JSON list of C-alpha atoms in Angstrom, two decimals:
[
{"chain": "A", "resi": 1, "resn": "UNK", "atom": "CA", "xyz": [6.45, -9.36, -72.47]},
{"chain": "A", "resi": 2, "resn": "UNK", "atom": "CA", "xyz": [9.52, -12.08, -71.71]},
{"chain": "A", "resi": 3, "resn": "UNK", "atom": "CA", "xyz": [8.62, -14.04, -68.79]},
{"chain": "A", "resi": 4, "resn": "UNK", "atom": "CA", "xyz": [11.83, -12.97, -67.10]},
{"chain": "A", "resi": 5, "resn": "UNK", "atom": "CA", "xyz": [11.22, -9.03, -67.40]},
{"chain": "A", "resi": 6, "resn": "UNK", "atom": "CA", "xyz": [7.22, -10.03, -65.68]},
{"chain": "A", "resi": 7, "resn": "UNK", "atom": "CA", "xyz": [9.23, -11.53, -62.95]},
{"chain": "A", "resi": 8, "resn": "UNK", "atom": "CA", "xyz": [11.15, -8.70, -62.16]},
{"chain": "A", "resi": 9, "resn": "UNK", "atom": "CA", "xyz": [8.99, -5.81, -62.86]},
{"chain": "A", "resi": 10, "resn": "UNK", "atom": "CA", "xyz": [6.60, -8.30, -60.06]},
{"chain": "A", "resi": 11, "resn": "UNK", "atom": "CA", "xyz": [9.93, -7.90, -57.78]},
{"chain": "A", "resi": 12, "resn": "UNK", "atom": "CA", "xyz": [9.81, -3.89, -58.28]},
{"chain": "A", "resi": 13, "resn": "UNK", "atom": "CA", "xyz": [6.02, -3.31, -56.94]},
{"chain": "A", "resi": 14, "resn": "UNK", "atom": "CA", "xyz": [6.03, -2.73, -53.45]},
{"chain": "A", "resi": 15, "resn": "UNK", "atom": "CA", "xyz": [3.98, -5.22, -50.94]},
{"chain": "A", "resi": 16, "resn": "UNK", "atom": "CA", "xyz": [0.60, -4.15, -50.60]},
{"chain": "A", "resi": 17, "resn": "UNK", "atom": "CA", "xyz": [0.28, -3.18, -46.44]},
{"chain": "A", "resi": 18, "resn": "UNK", "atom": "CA", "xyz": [-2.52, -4.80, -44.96]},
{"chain": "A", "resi": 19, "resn": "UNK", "atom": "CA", "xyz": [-5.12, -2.00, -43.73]},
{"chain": "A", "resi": 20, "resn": "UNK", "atom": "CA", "xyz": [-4.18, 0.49, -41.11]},
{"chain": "A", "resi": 21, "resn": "UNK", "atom": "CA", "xyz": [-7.29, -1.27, -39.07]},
{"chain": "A", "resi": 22, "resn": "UNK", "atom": "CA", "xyz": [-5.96, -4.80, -39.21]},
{"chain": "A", "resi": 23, "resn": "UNK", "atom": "CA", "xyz": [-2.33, -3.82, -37.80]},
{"chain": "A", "resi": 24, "resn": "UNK", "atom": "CA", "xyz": [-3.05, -1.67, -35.23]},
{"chain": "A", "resi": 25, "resn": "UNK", "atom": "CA", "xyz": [-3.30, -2.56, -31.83]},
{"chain": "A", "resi": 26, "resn": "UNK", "atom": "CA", "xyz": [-4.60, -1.57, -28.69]},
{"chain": "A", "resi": 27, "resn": "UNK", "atom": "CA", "xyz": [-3.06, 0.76, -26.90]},
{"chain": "A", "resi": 28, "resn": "UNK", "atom": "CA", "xyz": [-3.15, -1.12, -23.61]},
{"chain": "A", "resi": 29, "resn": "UNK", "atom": "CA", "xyz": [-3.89, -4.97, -24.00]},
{"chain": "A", "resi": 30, "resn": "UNK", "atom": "CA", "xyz": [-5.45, -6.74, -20.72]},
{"chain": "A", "resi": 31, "resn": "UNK", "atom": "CA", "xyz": [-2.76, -9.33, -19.15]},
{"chain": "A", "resi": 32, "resn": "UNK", "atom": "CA", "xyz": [-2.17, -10.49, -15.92]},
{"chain": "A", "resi": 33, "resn": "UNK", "atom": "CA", "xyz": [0.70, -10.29, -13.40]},
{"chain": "A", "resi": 34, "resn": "UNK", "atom": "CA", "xyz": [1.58, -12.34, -10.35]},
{"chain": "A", "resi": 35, "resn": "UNK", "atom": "CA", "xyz": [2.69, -10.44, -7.04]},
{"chain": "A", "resi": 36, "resn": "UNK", "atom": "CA", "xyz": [4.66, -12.27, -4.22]},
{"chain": "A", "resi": 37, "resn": "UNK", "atom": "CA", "xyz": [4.35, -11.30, -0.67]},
{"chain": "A", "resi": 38, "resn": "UNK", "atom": "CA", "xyz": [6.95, -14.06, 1.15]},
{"chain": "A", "resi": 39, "resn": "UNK", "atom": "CA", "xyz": [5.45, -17.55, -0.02]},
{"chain": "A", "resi": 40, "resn": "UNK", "atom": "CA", "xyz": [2.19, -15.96, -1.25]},
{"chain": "A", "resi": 41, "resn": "UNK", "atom": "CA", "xyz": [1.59, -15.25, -4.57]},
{"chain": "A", "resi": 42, "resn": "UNK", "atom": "CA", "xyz": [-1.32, -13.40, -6.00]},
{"chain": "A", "resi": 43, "resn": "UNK", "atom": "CA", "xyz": [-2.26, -13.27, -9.75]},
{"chain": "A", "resi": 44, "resn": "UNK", "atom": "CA", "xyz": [-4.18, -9.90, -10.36]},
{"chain": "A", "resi": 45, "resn": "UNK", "atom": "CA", "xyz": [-5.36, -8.29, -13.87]},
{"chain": "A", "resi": 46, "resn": "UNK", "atom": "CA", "xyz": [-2.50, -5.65, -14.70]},
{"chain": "A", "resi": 47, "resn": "UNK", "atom": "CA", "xyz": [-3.74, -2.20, -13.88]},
{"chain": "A", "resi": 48, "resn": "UNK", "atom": "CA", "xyz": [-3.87, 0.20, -16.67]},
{"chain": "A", "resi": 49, "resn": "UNK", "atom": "CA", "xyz": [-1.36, 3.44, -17.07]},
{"chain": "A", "resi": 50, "resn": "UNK", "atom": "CA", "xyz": [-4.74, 5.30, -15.85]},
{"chain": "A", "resi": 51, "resn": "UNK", "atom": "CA", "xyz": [-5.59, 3.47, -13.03]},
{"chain": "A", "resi": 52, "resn": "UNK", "atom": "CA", "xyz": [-1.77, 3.76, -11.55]},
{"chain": "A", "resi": 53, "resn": "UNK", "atom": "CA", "xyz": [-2.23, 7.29, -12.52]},
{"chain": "A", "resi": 54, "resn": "UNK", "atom": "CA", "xyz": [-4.98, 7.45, -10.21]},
{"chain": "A", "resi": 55, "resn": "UNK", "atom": "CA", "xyz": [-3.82, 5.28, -7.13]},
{"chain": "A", "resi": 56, "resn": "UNK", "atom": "CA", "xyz": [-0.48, 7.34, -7.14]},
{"chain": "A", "resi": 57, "resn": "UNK", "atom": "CA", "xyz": [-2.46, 10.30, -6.30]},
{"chain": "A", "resi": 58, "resn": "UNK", "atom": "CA", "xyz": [-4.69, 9.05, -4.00]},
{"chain": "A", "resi": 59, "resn": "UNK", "atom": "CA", "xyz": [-1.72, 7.50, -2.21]},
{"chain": "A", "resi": 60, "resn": "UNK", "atom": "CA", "xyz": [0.18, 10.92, -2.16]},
{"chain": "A", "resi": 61, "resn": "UNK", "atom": "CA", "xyz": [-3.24, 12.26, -0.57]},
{"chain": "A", "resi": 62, "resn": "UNK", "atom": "CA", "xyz": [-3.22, 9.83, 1.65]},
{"chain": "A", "resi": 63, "resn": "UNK", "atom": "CA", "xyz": [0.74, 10.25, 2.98]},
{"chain": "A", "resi": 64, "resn": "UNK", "atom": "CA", "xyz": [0.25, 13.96, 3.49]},
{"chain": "A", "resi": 65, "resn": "UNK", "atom": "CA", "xyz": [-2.72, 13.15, 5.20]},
{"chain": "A", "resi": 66, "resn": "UNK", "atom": "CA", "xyz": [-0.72, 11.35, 7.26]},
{"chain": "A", "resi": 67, "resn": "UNK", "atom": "CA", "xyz": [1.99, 13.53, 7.52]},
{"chain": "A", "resi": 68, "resn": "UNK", "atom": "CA", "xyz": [-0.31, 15.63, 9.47]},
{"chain": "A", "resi": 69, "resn": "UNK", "atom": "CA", "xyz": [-1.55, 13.98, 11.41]},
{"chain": "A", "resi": 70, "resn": "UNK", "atom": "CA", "xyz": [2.05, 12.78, 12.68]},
{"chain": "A", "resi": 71, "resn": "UNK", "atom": "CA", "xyz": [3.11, 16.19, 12.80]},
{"chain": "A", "resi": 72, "resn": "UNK", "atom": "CA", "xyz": [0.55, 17.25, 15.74]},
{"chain": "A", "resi": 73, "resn": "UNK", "atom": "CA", "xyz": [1.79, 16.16, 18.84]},
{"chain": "A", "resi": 74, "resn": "UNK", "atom": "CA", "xyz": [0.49, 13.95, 21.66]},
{"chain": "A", "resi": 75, "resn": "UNK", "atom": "CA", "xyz": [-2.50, 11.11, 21.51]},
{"chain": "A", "resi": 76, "resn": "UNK", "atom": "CA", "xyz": [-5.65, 11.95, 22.41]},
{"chain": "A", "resi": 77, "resn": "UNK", "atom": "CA", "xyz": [-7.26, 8.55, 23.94]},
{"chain": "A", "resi": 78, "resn": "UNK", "atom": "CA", "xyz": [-11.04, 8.47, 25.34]},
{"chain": "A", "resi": 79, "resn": "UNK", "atom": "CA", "xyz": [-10.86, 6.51, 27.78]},
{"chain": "A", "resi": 80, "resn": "UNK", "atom": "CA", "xyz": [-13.81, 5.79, 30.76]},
{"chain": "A", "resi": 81, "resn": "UNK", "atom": "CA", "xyz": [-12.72, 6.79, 33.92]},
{"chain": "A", "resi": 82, "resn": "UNK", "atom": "CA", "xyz": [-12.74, 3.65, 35.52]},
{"chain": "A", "resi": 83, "resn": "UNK", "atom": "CA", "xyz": [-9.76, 2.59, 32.72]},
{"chain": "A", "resi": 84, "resn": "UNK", "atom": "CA", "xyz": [-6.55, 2.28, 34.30]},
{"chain": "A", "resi": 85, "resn": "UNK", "atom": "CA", "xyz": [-3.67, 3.97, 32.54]},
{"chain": "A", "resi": 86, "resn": "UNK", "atom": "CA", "xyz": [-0.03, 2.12, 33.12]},
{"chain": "A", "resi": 87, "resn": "UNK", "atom": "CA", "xyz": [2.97, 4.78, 33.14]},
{"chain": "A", "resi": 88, "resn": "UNK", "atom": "CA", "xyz": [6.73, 4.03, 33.50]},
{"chain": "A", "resi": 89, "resn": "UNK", "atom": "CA", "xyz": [8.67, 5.05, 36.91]},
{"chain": "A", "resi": 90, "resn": "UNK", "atom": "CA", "xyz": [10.67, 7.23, 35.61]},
{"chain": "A", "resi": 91, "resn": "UNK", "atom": "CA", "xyz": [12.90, 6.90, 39.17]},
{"chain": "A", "resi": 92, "resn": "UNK", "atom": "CA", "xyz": [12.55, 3.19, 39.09]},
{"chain": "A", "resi": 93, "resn": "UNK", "atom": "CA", "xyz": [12.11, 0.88, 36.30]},
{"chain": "A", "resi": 94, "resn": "UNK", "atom": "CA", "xyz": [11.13, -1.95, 37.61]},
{"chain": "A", "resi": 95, "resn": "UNK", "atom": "CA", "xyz": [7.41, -0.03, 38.89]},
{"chain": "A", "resi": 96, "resn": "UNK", "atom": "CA", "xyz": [4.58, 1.46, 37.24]},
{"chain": "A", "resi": 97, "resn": "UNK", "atom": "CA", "xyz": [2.71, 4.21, 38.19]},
{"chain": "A", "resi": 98, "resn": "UNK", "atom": "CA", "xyz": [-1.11, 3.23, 37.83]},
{"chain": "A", "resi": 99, "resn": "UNK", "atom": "CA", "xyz": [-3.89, 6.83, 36.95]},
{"chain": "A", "resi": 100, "resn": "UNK", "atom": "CA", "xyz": [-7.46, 5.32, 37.90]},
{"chain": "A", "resi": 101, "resn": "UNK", "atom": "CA", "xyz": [-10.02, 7.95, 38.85]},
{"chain": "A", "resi": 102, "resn": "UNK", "atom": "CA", "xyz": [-7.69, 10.57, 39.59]},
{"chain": "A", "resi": 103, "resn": "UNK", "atom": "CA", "xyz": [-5.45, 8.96, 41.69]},
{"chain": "A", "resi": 104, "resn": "UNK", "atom": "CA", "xyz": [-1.90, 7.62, 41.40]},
{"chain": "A", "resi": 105, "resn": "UNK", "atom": "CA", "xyz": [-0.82, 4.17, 43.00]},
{"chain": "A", "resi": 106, "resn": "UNK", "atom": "CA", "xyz": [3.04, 3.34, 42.21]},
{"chain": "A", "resi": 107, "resn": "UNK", "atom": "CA", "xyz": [3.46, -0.62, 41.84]},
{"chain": "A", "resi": 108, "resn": "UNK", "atom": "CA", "xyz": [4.35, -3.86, 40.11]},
{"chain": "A", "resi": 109, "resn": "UNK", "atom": "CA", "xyz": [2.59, -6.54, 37.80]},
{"chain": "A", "resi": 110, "resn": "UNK", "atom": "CA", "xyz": [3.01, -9.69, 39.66]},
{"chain": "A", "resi": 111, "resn": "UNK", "atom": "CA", "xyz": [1.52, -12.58, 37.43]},
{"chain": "A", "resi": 112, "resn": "UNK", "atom": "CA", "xyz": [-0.11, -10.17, 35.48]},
{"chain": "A", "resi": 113, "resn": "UNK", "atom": "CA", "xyz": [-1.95, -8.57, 38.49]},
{"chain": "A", "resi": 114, "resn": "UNK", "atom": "CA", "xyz": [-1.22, -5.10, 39.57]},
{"chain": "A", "resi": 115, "resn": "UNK", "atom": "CA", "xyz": [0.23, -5.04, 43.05]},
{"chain": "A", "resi": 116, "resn": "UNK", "atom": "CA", "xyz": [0.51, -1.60, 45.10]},
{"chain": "A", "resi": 117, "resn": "UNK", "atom": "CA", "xyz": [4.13, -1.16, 46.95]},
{"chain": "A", "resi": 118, "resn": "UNK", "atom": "CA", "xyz": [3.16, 1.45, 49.13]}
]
């Protein structure tokens, strides 16, 4: 055979691929990402589709959790009974009504002392 008609029945053969095992890759490769909070900046491995799969749930658990909790009026607070409790006036702001063991004393924080008025 002519050296020229070699040449292009060489041309005609299609490229051997390299094995199916050398060219695939990974379907999630391990890299890391940097996340800014103001002049911070934290490098972190990136988290894998799975793992944000997972933290989106728990966080939606979490809000309607929360959204409960919200929802039910009032704070419960257990306290001692010899903690004060500080309330607004509501017929003069510039008082306070202080609750300590069941009584009610309307007055003022002078220097950061509680002072009676009456």
């Amino acid at each position: 055979m002519p050296a020229h008609v070699k040449q292009a029945a060489l041309a005609e053969k299609p490229v051997r691929k390299e094995s199916a095992a050398k060219t695939m890759r990974p379907k999630y490769v391990k890299t890391m990402s940097t996340v800014k909070f103001g002049g911070v900046s934290v490098k972190m491995r990136t988290p894998t589709p799975t793992e944000i799969k997972k933290r989106v749930a728990e966080s939606r658990a979490a809000a309607g959790r929360l959204i409960n909790a919200i929802a039910t009026p009032g704070v419960k607070l257990s306290l001692k009974k010899t903690t004060p409790i500080f309330v607004a006036d509501s017929k003069n702001p510039k008082l306070v009504i202080r609750k300590l063991g069941g009584e009610q004393t309307l007055g003022e924080f002078q220097n950061g002392i509680f002072v009676a008025v009456r």
